[in-house]
CSV table of C-alpha atoms and ligand atoms in Angstrom, one decimal:
chain,number,residue,atom,x,y,z
A,1,UNK,CA,-28.7,-45.8,5.9
A,2,UNK,CA,-32.3,-45.1,6.9
A,3,UNK,CA,-34.6,-44.0,4.1
A,4,UNK,CA,-38.2,-43.2,4.4
A,5,UNK,CA,-40.9,-41.4,2.5
A,6,UNK,CA,-44.6,-40.5,2.4
A,7,UNK,CA,-45.6,-42.2,-0.8
A,8,UNK,CA,-49.0,-40.6,-0.6
A,9,UNK,CA,-51.5,-39.5,2.0
A,10,UNK,CA,-55.2,-38.5,2.0
A,11,UNK,CA,-58.5,-40.0,1.1
A,12,UNK,CA,-57.5,-41.4,-2.2
A,13,UNK,CA,-54.6,-43.5,-0.9
A,14,UNK,CA,-52.1,-43.8,1.9
A,15,UNK,CA,-48.7,-45.5,2.1
A,16,UNK,CA,-45.4,-44.8,3.8
A,17,UNK,CA,-42.1,-46.6,3.1
A,18,UNK,CA,-39.1,-47.3,5.3
A,19,UNK,CA,-35.9,-48.9,4.0
A,20,UNK,CA,-32.3,-49.5,4.7
A,21,UNK,CA,-31.6,-50.0,1.0
A,22,UNK,CA,-31.9,-53.8,1.3
A,23,UNK,CA,-35.0,-54.4,3.4
A,24,UNK,CA,-38.1,-52.2,3.0
A,25,UNK,CA,-41.5,-52.2,4.4
A,26,UNK,CA,-44.7,-50.2,4.1
A,27,UNK,CA,-47.1,-48.8,6.6
A,28,UNK,CA,-50.5,-49.1,4.7
A,29,UNK,CA,-50.9,-49.8,1.0
A,30,UNK,CA,-53.8,-48.0,-0.6
A,31,UNK,CA,-52.5,-48.2,-4.2
A,32,UNK,CA,-52.4,-50.6,-7.1
A,33,UNK,CA,-49.1,-52.4,-7.5
A,34,UNK,CA,-48.2,-50.4,-10.6
A,35,UNK,CA,-48.8,-47.1,-8.8
A,36,UNK,CA,-46.9,-48.3,-5.7
A,37,UNK,CA,-44.0,-49.3,-7.9
A,38,UNK,CA,-44.0,-45.9,-9.6
A,39,UNK,CA,-44.0,-44.1,-6.3
A,40,UNK,CA,-41.2,-46.3,-4.8
A,41,UNK,CA,-39.1,-45.7,-7.9
A,42,UNK,CA,-39.3,-42.0,-7.2
A,43,UNK,CA,-37.2,-42.8,-4.1
A,44,UNK,CA,-35.0,-45.4,-5.8
A,45,UNK,CA,-36.6,-48.2,-3.7
A,46,UNK,CA,-37.3,-51.4,-5.6
A,47,UNK,CA,-40.7,-53.0,-5.1
A,48,UNK,CA,-38.9,-56.4,-4.7
A,49,UNK,CA,-37.2,-55.1,-1.5
A,50,UNK,CA,-40.6,-54.7,0.2
A,51,UNK,CA,-40.8,-57.6,2.7
A,52,UNK,CA,-43.8,-56.5,4.8
A,53,UNK,CA,-46.8,-54.2,5.1
A,54,UNK,CA,-48.0,-53.0,8.5
A,55,UNK,CA,-51.6,-52.0,8.4
A,56,UNK,CA,-53.2,-49.2,10.5
A,57,UNK,CA,-56.8,-50.1,9.8
A,58,UNK,CA,-59.0,-51.7,7.1
A,59,UNK,CA,-60.5,-48.7,5.4
A,60,UNK,CA,-59.8,-49.0,1.6
A,61,UNK,CA,-57.6,-46.0,1.3
A,62,UNK,CA,-55.2,-47.6,3.7
A,63,UNK,CA,-55.6,-51.4,3.0
A,64,UNK,CA,-57.0,-52.0,-0.5
A,65,UNK,CA,-53.6,-52.7,-2.0
A,66,UNK,CA,-52.3,-55.1,0.6
A,67,UNK,CA,-53.8,-58.2,-0.9
A,68,UNK,CA,-52.6,-57.5,-4.4
A,69,UNK,CA,-49.1,-56.8,-3.2
A,70,UNK,CA,-49.0,-60.0,-1.1
A,71,UNK,CA,-50.3,-62.1,-4.0
A,72,UNK,CA,-47.5,-60.8,-6.2
A,73,UNK,CA,-44.6,-61.3,-3.8
A,74,UNK,CA,-44.1,-63.1,-0.4
A,75,UNK,CA,-44.5,-60.0,1.8
A,76,UNK,CA,-46.0,-60.4,5.3
A,77,UNK,CA,-49.1,-58.5,6.2
A,78,UNK,CA,-49.2,-57.4,9.9
A,79,UNK,CA,-52.7,-56.5,11.0
A,80,UNK,CA,-54.1,-56.0,14.5
A,81,UNK,CA,-55.8,-59.2,15.6
A,82,UNK,CA,-58.8,-57.1,16.8
A,83,UNK,CA,-59.5,-55.7,13.4
A,84,UNK,CA,-59.4,-59.2,11.8
A,85,UNK,CA,-61.7,-60.6,14.4
A,86,UNK,CA,-64.2,-57.7,14.5
A,87,UNK,CA,-64.3,-57.0,10.7
A,88,UNK,CA,-64.0,-60.5,9.2
A,89,UNK,CA,-65.7,-59.4,5.9
A,90,UNK,CA,-63.5,-56.4,5.3
A,91,UNK,CA,-60.5,-58.5,6.1
A,92,UNK,CA,-61.5,-61.3,3.8
A,93,UNK,CA,-62.2,-58.7,1.0
A,94,UNK,CA,-58.5,-57.8,0.9
A,95,UNK,CA,-57.6,-61.3,-0.4
A,96,UNK,CA,-54.3,-61.7,1.4
A,97,UNK,CA,-52.9,-65.2,1.2
A,98,UNK,CA,-53.5,-66.5,4.8
A,99,UNK,CA,-50.0,-67.9,5.2
A,100,UNK,CA,-48.7,-64.3,4.8
A,101,UNK,CA,-51.0,-62.8,7.5
A,102,UNK,CA,-49.5,-62.1,10.9
A,103,UNK,CA,-52.0,-60.9,13.5
A,104,UNK,CA,-50.5,-58.6,16.1
A,105,UNK,CA,-51.4,-57.2,19.5
A,106,UNK,CA,-50.5,-53.7,20.7
A,107,UNK,CA,-46.9,-53.4,21.9
A,108,UNK,CA,-46.0,-56.8,20.5
A,109,UNK,CA,-42.6,-56.2,18.9
A,110,UNK,CA,-42.0,-57.4,15.3
A,111,UNK,CA,-38.5,-57.4,13.7
A,112,UNK,CA,-38.0,-56.8,10.0
A,113,UNK,CA,-34.3,-56.8,9.1
A,114,UNK,CA,-32.7,-54.0,11.2
A,115,UNK,CA,-36.1,-52.5,12.1
A,116,UNK,CA,-38.3,-53.2,15.0
A,117,UNK,CA,-41.9,-52.1,15.2
A,118,UNK,CA,-44.9,-52.3,17.4
A,119,UNK,CA,-48.5,-50.9,17.1
A,120,UNK,CA,-50.6,-49.0,19.6
A,121,UNK,CA,-54.3,-48.4,19.7
A,122,UNK,CA,-56.0,-45.4,18.0
A,123,UNK,CA,-59.7,-44.4,18.1
A,124,UNK,CA,-61.3,-44.6,14.7
A,125,UNK,CA,-64.5,-45.9,13.1
A,126,UNK,CA,-62.7,-49.1,12.1
A,127,UNK,CA,-62.4,-51.6,14.9
A,128,UNK,CA,-58.9,-52.5,16.0
A,129,UNK,CA,-57.3,-49.4,14.4
A,130,UNK,CA,-53.7,-48.8,15.3
A,131,UNK,CA,-50.7,-46.5,14.8
A,132,UNK,CA,-47.1,-47.7,14.4
A,133,UNK,CA,-43.8,-47.0,16.2
A,134,UNK,CA,-40.6,-47.9,14.4
A,135,UNK,CA,-37.1,-48.1,15.6
A,136,UNK,CA,-34.0,-48.2,13.4
A,137,UNK,CA,-30.6,-48.0,15.3
A,138,UNK,CA,-31.0,-44.9,17.5
A,139,UNK,CA,-33.9,-43.4,15.4
A,140,UNK,CA,-37.6,-43.7,16.4
A,141,UNK,CA,-40.3,-42.9,13.9
A,142,UNK,CA,-44.0,-42.7,14.7
A,143,UNK,CA,-47.1,-42.9,12.4
A,144,UNK,CA,-50.2,-41.5,14.1
A,145,UNK,CA,-53.2,-41.2,11.7
A,146,UNK,CA,-56.9,-41.7,11.6
A,147,UNK,CA,-57.7,-41.1,15.2
A,148,UNK,CA,-60.5,-39.1,16.8
A,149,UNK,CA,-58.4,-38.1,19.7
A,150,UNK,CA,-54.9,-38.6,21.2
A,151,UNK,CA,-54.1,-40.4,24.4
A,152,UNK,CA,-51.5,-40.1,27.1
A,153,UNK,CA,-49.9,-43.2,25.5
A,154,UNK,CA,-49.7,-41.4,22.2
A,155,UNK,CA,-48.0,-38.4,23.8
A,156,UNK,CA,-45.5,-40.6,25.7
A,157,UNK,CA,-44.6,-42.3,22.4
A,158,UNK,CA,-44.3,-39.0,20.5
A,159,UNK,CA,-41.9,-37.7,23.2
A,160,UNK,CA,-39.5,-40.5,22.2
A,161,UNK,CA,-39.9,-40.0,18.4
A,162,UNK,CA,-37.4,-38.4,16.1
A,163,UNK,CA,-39.6,-38.3,13.1
A,164,UNK,CA,-43.4,-38.0,13.5
A,165,UNK,CA,-46.0,-38.6,10.8
A,166,UNK,CA,-49.1,-36.9,12.3
A,167,UNK,CA,-52.6,-36.6,11.0
A,168,UNK,CA,-54.0,-33.1,10.5
A,169,UNK,CA,-57.3,-34.0,8.7
A,170,UNK,CA,-59.5,-30.9,8.9
A,171,UNK,CA,-59.7,-27.3,9.8
A,172,UNK,CA,-62.6,-26.9,12.3
A,173,UNK,CA,-64.1,-23.9,10.7
A,174,UNK,CA,-63.9,-25.3,7.2
A,175,UNK,CA,-65.5,-28.5,8.3
A,176,UNK,CA,-68.4,-26.6,10.1
A,177,UNK,CA,-69.1,-24.3,7.2
A,178,UNK,CA,-68.3,-26.9,4.4
A,179,UNK,CA,-70.6,-28.9,2.2
A,180,UNK,CA,-70.6,-32.2,4.1
A,181,UNK,CA,-73.9,-33.4,5.6
A,182,UNK,CA,-74.2,-33.0,9.4
A,183,UNK,CA,-73.9,-36.7,10.1
A,184,UNK,CA,-70.6,-36.8,8.3
A,185,UNK,CA,-69.3,-33.7,10.0
A,186,UNK,CA,-70.1,-35.3,13.4
A,187,UNK,CA,-68.4,-38.6,12.2
A,188,UNK,CA,-65.2,-36.7,11.3
A,189,UNK,CA,-64.9,-34.5,14.4
A,190,UNK,CA,-66.2,-37.3,16.7
A,191,UNK,CA,-64.1,-39.4,19.0
A,192,UNK,CA,-63.9,-42.2,16.4
A,193,UNK,CA,-63.1,-39.8,13.5
A,194,UNK,CA,-60.0,-37.7,12.6
A,195,UNK,CA,-57.6,-35.2,14.1
A,196,UNK,CA,-58.1,-31.6,13.3
A,197,UNK,CA,-55.3,-29.1,12.6
A,198,UNK,CA,-55.9,-27.6,16.1
A,199,UNK,CA,-55.8,-31.1,17.8
A,200,UNK,CA,-52.6,-32.0,15.9
A,201,UNK,CA,-50.8,-28.8,17.0
A,202,UNK,CA,-52.0,-29.1,20.5
A,203,UNK,CA,-50.8,-32.7,20.6
A,204,UNK,CA,-47.3,-31.5,19.5
A,205,UNK,CA,-47.2,-29.0,22.4
A,206,UNK,CA,-48.6,-31.3,25.0
A,207,UNK,CA,-46.5,-34.3,24.1
A,208,UNK,CA,-43.2,-32.3,24.4
A,209,UNK,CA,-42.2,-33.8,21.0
A,210,UNK,CA,-38.6,-32.8,20.5
A,211,UNK,CA,-37.7,-34.6,17.3
A,212,UNK,CA,-36.2,-33.4,14.0
A,213,UNK,CA,-39.2,-33.3,11.7
A,214,UNK,CA,-43.0,-33.6,11.5
A,215,UNK,CA,-44.9,-34.7,8.4
A,216,UNK,CA,-48.5,-33.5,8.6
A,217,UNK,CA,-50.5,-36.2,6.8
A,218,UNK,CA,-54.0,-37.3,5.7
A,219,UNK,CA,-55.2,-33.7,5.0
A,220,UNK,CA,-58.8,-33.6,3.7
A,221,UNK,CA,-59.1,-32.0,0.3
A,222,UNK,CA,-62.6,-30.6,1.2
A,223,UNK,CA,-62.2,-29.7,4.8
A,224,UNK,CA,-58.6,-28.5,5.0
A,225,UNK,CA,-56.3,-26.0,3.3
A,226,UNK,CA,-52.6,-26.8,3.4
A,227,UNK,CA,-51.8,-23.1,3.5
A,228,UNK,CA,-53.9,-22.6,6.6
A,229,UNK,CA,-52.2,-25.5,8.4
A,230,UNK,CA,-48.8,-24.2,7.3
A,231,UNK,CA,-49.6,-20.8,8.7
A,232,UNK,CA,-50.9,-22.2,12.0
A,233,UNK,CA,-47.9,-24.5,12.4
A,234,UNK,CA,-45.5,-21.7,11.8
A,235,UNK,CA,-47.1,-19.8,14.6
A,236,UNK,CA,-47.0,-22.6,17.1
A,237,UNK,CA,-44.0,-24.9,16.5
A,238,UNK,CA,-40.3,-24.5,15.9
A,239,UNK,CA,-39.5,-27.9,14.6
A,240,UNK,CA,-39.1,-28.2,10.8
A,241,UNK,CA,-42.2,-29.7,9.2
A,242,UNK,CA,-43.7,-30.7,5.9
A,243,UNK,CA,-47.4,-30.3,5.1
A,244,UNK,CA,-48.2,-33.3,2.8
A,245,UNK,CA,-50.5,-32.2,0.1
A,246,UNK,CA,-53.1,-34.8,-1.1
A,247,UNK,CA,-51.6,-37.7,-2.9
A,248,UNK,CA,-48.1,-36.1,-3.3
A,249,UNK,CA,-44.9,-37.8,-2.2
A,250,UNK,CA,-42.4,-36.5,0.3
A,251,UNK,CA,-39.0,-37.8,1.5
A,252,UNK,CA,-36.0,-36.3,3.3
A,253,UNK,CA,-33.6,-36.9,0.4
A,254,UNK,CA,-33.4,-33.7,-1.6
A,255,UNK,CA,-33.1,-35.5,-4.9
A,256,UNK,CA,-36.5,-37.2,-4.3
A,257,UNK,CA,-38.4,-34.0,-3.5
B,301,ZN,ZN1,-59.9,-44.4,8.1
B,302,ZN,ZN1,-57.8,-42.7,6.3
């Protein structure tokens, strides 16, 4: 049976787990191993079942725990070849044993147990950033985070997804009137920054997403308010959704909530 969970999302750490009970993998690993283990246990998933980590990009909140996990157990780290080539220092800093590194290209299919995955390009201030599309039996799951804008390709993929993990980083008005210096505001709302609540909701409409559930992820704790997003989402979409509060965990299994 497919299990999945948001282990945590936001600027202090990001990780998502997918499992069939025997084989598990992560998208991103921004935690210490102790913290990761604690979060996995909440969903009754053993750390030792984690066979791979698929990385969206090399920012520390997404990638800083990949090396420590791979040094502890023989998990493979799947990273876009462009991010390794164009950010050699950041990549080296992760300290992943090289025999466990698997560089991937967009749309190159990787099989892990009963799962197959491929990545697709996103637009972020970390070269070679990607999102991931996962297939398990007849279920498709998509993780789209840390992107300044969405593309036609993203929309086509979302149309085929059953479960969508979608960035809603900031509320436009809160960002504009908030405490960040102007250069940072322009970085966040620029084409290599993050998706706003408005962009995320428009994306859902434009893509014709017809899946079962949306997890809104990577909310800024300074420039967003989960209640605001919740209200706006209720007005515009019919699909059940979860607004993931900073650093909290979310899964579909009621006993894990
Ligand atoms: Zn980032
Ligand atoms: Zn991020």
